[in-house]
Short mmCIF file of C-alpha atoms in Angstrom, two decimals:
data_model
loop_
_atom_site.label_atom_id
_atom_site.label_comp_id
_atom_site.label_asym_id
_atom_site.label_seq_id
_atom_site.Cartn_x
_atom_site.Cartn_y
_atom_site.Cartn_z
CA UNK Q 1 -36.67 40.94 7.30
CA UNK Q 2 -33.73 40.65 9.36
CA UNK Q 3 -30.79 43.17 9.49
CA UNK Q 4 -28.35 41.23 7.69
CA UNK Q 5 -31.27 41.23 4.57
CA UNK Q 6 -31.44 44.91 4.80
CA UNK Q 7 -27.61 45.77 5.08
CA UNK Q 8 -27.22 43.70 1.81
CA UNK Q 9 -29.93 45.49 0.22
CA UNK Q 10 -28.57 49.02 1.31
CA UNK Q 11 -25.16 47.73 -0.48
CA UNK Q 12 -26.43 46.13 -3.68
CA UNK Q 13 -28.23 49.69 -4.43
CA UNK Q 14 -25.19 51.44 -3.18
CA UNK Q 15 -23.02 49.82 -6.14
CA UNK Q 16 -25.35 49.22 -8.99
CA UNK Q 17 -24.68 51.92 -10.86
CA UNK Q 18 -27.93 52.78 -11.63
CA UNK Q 19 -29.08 49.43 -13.54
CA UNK Q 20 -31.94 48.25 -11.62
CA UNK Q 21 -34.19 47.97 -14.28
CA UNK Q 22 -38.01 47.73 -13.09
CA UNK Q 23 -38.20 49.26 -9.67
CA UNK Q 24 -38.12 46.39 -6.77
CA UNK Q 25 -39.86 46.54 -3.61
CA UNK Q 26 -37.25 46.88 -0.75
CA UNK Q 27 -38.62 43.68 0.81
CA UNK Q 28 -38.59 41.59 -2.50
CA UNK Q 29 -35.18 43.17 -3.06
CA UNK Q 30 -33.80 42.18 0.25
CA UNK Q 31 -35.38 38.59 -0.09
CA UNK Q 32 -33.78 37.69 -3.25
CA UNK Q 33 -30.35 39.12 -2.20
CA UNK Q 34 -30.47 36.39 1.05
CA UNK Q 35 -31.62 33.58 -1.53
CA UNK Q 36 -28.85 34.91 -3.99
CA UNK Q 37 -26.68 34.47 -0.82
CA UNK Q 38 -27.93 31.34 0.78
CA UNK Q 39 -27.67 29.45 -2.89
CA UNK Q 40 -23.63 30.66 -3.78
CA UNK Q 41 -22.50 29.89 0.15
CA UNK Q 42 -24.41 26.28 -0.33
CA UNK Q 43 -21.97 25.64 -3.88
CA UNK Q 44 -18.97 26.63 -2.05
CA UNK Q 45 -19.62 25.98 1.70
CA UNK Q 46 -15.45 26.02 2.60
CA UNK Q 47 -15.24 29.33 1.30
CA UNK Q 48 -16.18 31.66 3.44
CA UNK Q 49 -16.10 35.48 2.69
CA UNK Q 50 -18.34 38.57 4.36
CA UNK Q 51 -21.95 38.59 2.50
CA UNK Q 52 -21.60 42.59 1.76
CA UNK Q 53 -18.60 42.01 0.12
CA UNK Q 54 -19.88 39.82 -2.31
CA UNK Q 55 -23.44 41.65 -2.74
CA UNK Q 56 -20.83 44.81 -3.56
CA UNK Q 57 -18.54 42.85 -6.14
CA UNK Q 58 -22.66 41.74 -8.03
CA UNK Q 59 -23.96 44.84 -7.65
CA UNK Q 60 -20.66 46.48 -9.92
CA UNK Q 61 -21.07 43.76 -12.60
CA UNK Q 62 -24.65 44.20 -13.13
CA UNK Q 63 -25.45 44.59 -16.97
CA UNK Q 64 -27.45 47.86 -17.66
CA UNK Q 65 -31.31 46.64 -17.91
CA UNK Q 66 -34.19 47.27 -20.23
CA UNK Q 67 -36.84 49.93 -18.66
CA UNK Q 68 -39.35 46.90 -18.07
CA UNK Q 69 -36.12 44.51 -17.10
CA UNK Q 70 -36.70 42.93 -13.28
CA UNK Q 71 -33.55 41.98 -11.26
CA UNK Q 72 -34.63 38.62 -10.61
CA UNK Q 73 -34.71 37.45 -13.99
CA UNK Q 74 -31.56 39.57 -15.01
CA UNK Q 75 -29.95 37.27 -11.70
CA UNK Q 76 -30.81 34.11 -13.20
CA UNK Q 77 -29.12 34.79 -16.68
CA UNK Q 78 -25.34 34.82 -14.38
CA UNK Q 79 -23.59 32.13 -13.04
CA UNK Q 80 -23.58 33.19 -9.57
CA UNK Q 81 -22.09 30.88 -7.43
CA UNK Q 82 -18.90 31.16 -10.32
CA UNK Q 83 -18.97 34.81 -9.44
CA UNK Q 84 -18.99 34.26 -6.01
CA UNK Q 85 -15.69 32.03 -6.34
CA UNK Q 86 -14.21 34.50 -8.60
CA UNK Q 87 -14.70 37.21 -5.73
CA UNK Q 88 -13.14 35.30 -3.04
CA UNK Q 89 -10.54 34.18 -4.88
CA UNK Q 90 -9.57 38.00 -6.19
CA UNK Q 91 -10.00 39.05 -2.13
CA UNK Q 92 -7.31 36.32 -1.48
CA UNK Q 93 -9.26 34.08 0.62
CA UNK Q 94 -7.40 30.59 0.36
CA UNK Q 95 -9.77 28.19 0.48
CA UNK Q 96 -11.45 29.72 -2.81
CA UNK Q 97 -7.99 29.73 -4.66
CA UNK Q 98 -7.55 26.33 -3.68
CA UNK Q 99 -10.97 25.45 -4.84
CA UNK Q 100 -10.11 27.26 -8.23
CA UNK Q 101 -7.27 25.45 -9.21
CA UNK Q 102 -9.15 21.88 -8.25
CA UNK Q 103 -12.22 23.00 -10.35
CA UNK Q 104 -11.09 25.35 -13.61
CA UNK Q 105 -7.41 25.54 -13.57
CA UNK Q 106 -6.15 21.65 -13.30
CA UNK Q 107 -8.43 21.09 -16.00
CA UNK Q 108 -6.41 23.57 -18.65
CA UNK Q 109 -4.45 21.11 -19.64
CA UNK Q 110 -7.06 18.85 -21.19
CA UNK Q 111 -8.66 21.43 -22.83
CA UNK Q 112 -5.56 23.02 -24.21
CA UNK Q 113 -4.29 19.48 -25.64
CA UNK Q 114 -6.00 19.78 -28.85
CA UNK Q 115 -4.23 22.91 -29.82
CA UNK Q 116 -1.43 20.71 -30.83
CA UNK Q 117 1.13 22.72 -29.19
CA UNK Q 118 4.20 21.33 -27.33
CA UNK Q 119 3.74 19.66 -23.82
CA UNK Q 120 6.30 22.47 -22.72
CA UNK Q 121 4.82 25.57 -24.25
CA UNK Q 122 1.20 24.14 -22.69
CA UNK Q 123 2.29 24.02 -19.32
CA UNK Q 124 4.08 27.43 -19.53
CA UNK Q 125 0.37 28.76 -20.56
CA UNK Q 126 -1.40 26.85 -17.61
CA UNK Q 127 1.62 28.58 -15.43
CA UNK Q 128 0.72 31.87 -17.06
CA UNK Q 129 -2.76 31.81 -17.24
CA UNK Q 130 -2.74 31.04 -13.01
CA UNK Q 131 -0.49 34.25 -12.46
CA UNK Q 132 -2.54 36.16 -14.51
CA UNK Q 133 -5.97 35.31 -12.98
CA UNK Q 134 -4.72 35.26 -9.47
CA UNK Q 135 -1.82 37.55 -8.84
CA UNK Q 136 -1.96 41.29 -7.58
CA UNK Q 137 0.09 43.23 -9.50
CA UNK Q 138 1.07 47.28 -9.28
CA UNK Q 139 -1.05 47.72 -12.21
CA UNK Q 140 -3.77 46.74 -10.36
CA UNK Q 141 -6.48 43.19 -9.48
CA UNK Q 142 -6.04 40.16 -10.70
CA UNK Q 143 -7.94 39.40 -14.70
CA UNK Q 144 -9.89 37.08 -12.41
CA UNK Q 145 -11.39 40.04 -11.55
CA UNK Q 146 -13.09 40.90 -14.47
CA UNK Q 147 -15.07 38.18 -14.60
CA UNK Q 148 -18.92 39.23 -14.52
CA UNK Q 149 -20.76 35.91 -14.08
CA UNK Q 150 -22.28 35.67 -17.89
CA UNK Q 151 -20.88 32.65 -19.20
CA UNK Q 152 -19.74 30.20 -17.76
CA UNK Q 153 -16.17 30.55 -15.36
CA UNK Q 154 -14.70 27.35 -17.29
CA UNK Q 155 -15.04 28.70 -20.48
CA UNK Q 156 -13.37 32.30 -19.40
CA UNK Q 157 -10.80 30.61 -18.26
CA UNK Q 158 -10.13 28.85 -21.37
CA UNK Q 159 -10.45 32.12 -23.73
CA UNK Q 160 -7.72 33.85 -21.34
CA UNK Q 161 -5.15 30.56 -21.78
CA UNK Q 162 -5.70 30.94 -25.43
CA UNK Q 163 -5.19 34.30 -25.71
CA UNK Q 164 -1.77 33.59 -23.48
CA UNK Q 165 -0.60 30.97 -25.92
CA UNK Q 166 -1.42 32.82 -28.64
CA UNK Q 167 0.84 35.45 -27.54
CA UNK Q 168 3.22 32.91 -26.21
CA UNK Q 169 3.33 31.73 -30.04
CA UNK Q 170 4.80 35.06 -31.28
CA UNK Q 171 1.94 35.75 -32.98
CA UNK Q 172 1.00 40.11 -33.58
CA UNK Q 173 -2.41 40.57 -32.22
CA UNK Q 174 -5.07 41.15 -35.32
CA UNK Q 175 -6.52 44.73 -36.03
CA UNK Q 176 -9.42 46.14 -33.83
CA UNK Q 177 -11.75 45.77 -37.60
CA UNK Q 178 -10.55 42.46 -38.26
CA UNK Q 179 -14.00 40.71 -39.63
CA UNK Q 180 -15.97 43.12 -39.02
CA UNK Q 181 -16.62 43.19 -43.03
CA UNK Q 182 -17.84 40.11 -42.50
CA UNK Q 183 -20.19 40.38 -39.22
CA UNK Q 184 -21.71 43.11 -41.42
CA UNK Q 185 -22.40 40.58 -44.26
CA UNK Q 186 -24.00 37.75 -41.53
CA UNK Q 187 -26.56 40.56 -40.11
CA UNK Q 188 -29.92 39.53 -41.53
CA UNK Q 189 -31.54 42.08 -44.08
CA UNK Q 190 -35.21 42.94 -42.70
CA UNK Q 191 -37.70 40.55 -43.23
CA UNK Q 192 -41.49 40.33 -44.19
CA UNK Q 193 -44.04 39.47 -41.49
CA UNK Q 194 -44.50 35.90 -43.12
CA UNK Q 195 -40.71 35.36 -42.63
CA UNK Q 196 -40.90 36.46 -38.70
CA UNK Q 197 -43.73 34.37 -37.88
CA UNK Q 198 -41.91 31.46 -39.44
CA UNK Q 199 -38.43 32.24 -37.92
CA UNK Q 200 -41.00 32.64 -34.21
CA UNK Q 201 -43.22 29.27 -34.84
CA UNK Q 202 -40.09 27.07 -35.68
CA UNK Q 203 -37.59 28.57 -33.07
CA UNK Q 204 -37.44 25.42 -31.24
CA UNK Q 205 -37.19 22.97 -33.87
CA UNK Q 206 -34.38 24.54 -35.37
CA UNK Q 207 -32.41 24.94 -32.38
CA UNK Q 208 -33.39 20.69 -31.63
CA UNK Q 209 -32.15 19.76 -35.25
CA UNK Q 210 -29.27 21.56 -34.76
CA UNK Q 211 -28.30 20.07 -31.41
CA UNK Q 212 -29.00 16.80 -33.13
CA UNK Q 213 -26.81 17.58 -35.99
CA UNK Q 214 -23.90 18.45 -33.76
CA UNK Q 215 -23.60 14.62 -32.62
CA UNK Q 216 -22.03 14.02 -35.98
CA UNK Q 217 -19.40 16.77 -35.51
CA UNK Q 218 -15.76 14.82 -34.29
CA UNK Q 219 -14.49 15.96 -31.11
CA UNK Q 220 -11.45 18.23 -33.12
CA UNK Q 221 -14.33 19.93 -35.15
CA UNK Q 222 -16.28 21.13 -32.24
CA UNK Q 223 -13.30 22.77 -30.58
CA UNK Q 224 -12.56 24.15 -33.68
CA UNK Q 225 -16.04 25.83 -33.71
CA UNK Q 226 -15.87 26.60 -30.05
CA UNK Q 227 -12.81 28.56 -31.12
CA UNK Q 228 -13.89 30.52 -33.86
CA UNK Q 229 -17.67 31.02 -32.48
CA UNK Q 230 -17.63 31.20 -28.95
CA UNK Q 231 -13.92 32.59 -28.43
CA UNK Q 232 -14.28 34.98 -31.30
CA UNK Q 233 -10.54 33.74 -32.76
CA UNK Q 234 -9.40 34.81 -35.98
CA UNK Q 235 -8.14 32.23 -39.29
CA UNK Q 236 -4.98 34.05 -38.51
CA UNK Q 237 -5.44 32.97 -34.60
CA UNK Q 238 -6.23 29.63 -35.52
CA UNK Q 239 -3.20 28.75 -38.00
CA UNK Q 240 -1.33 30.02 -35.20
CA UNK Q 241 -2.40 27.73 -32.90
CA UNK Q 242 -3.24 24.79 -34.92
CA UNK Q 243 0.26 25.60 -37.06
CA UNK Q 244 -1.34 25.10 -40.08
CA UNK Q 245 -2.06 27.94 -43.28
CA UNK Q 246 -5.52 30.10 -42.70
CA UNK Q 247 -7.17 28.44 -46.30
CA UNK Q 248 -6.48 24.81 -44.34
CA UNK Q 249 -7.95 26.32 -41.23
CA UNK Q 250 -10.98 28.28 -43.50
CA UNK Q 251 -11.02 24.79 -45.12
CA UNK Q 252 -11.80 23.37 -41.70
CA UNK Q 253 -14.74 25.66 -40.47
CA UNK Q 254 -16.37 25.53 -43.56
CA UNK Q 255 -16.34 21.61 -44.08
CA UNK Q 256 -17.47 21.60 -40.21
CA UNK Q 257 -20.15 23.92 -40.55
CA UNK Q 258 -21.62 22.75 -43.71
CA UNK Q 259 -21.80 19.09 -41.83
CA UNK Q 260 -24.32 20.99 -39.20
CA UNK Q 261 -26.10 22.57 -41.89
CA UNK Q 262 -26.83 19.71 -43.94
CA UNK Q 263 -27.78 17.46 -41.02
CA UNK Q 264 -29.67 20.08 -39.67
CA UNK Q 265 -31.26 20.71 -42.93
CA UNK Q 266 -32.25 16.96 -43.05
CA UNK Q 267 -33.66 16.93 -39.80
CA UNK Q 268 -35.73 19.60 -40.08
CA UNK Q 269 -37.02 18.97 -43.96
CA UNK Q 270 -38.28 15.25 -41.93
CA UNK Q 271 -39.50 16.99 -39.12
CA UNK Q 272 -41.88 19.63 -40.36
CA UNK Q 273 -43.08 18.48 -43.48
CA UNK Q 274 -42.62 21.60 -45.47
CA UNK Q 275 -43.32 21.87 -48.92
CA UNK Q 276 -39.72 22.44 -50.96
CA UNK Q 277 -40.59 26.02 -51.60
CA UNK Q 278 -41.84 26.84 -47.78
CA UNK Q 279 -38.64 24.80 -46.73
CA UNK Q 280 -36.35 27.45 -48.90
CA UNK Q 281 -38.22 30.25 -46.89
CA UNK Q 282 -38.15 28.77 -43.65
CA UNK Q 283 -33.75 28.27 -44.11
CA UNK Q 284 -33.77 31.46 -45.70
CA UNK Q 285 -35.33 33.20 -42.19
CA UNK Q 286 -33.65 30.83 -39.94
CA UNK Q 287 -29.76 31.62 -41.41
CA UNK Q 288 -29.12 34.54 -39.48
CA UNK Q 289 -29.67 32.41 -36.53
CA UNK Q 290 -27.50 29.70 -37.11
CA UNK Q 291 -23.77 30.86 -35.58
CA UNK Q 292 -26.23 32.13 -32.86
CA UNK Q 293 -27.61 28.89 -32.14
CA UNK Q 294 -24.15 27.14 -32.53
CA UNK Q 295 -22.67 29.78 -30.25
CA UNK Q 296 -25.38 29.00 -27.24
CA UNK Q 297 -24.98 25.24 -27.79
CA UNK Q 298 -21.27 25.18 -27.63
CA UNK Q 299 -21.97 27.47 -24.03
CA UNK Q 300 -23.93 24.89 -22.86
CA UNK Q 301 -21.08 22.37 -23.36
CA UNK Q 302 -18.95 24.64 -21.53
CA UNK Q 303 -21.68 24.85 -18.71
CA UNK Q 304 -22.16 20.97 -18.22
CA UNK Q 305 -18.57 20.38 -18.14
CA UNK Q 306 -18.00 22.56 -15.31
CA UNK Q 307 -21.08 20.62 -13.29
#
């Protein structure tokens, strides 16, 4: 291995806390650092920053891994070459910023629109939300900064200009507990062994039908979802920003998510042939996964957009 491979190596292990997971060989180590390298400078090639920096800025994101977790597979689960932009844009470097506003931040205006909120008070946010993820301040780095490469870059972004026009809206921020009543409810109770080995064998159908089923959502519905899912916004959020009363908003997610469920349900009931009773019994496993499922999807959204 060459010098440069080893010097990154020497840094990621430096900086990663610890997290490594399943012990790597140093020459498997250095190896996928210099593809991890070689594949972010290819996305970006007019960026240029020093490899060790970047290998540094990874290495202090890293999740904490499983015992039997390996590196390369915990690589693949971040957006990488996002991070990499991220990291040269919150060390300044100009052709990065410039490459940030082209790619993430001229698009915030699109994907604010449907908030219904005045042209004005939308490009205040965009304004806002640039400052924010690129300034310095003497409180310390830029938000941009805290991104950690899980999930895509686009969809950050969009979270951190709702948040600012939800502030910008005069609206109090809701209580650290707020649902939390109700995540409680959605965990699923434990199930038998016939239940898990349904929930196991029909993993991918469910997740198909419900992919399917989301073609029938209109445009305003699955923002709506991306909102409450994805973004984690409250009803009180949401009337906020849609200026409407939290039962019309409630009203909303519930006539939106009961479409997905009953297409899905159709789909599937066609699809695998159940009997009614073993159809009851496969729903009744496969509910706790279903805001999962619509949570991934919507991510995906977010992820081809950004291609």
């Amino acid at each position: 291995m060459t010098q440069m491979s080893a010097e990154l190596a020497a840094t990621f292990l430096a900086h990663a806390r610890g997290h490594m997971g399943t012990p790597t060989e140093s020459s498997a180590l250095e190896g996928l650092l210099c593809r991890v390298w070689e594949d972010v400078r290819a996305q970006w090639p007019e960026v240029e920053m020093p490899a060790e920096r970047f290998i540094r800025h990874l290495a202090e994101r890293m999740p904490a891994a499983g015992a039997e977790e390996r590196l390369a597979t915990r690589l693949e689960q971040l957006s990488l070459s996002e991070l990499y932009l991220a990291c040269a844009c919150v060390q300044g470097i100009g052709a990065a910023t410039v490459a940030f506003d082209r790619h993430y931040l001229s698009r915030l205006p699109g994907m604010l629109g449907y908030l219904r909120q005045p042209a004005a008070l939308i490009d205040d946010v965009c304004q806002l939300t640039r400052v924010k993820l690129l300034v310095h301040t003497p409180e310390g780095a830029p938000r941009l900064n805290d991104y950690t490469g899980r999930g895509s870059l686009l969809s950050w972004v969009r979270v951190t200009a709702v948040r600012i026009a939800l502030r910008e809206c005069g609206l109090e921020k809701p209580t650290p507990d707020e649902g939390v009543v109700e995540v409680l409810e959605s965990l699923p109770a434990p199930g038998d062994v016939e239940m898990d080995l349904i929930r196991r064998h029909h993993h991918a159908e469910f997740r198909q039908a419900i992919r399917e089923a989301f073609t029938v959502l209109t445009e305003e519905e699955r923002h709506l979802l991306r909102l409450h899912v994805v973004d984690q916004l409250s009803m009180v959020e949401l009337g906020a920003l849609f200026r409407v009363n939290q039962s019309t908003v409630s009203r909303w997610l519930k006539s939106a998510r009961q479409t997905v469920f009953n297409e899905t349900r159709r789909r599937l009931q066609v699809r695998l042939g159940l009997s009614p009773r073993d159809f009851q019994s496969f729903l009744a496993a496969m509910d706790s996964q279903f805001e999962l499922n619509i949570s991934q999807i919507l991510g995906e959204e977010d992820a081809r957009a950004r291609r």
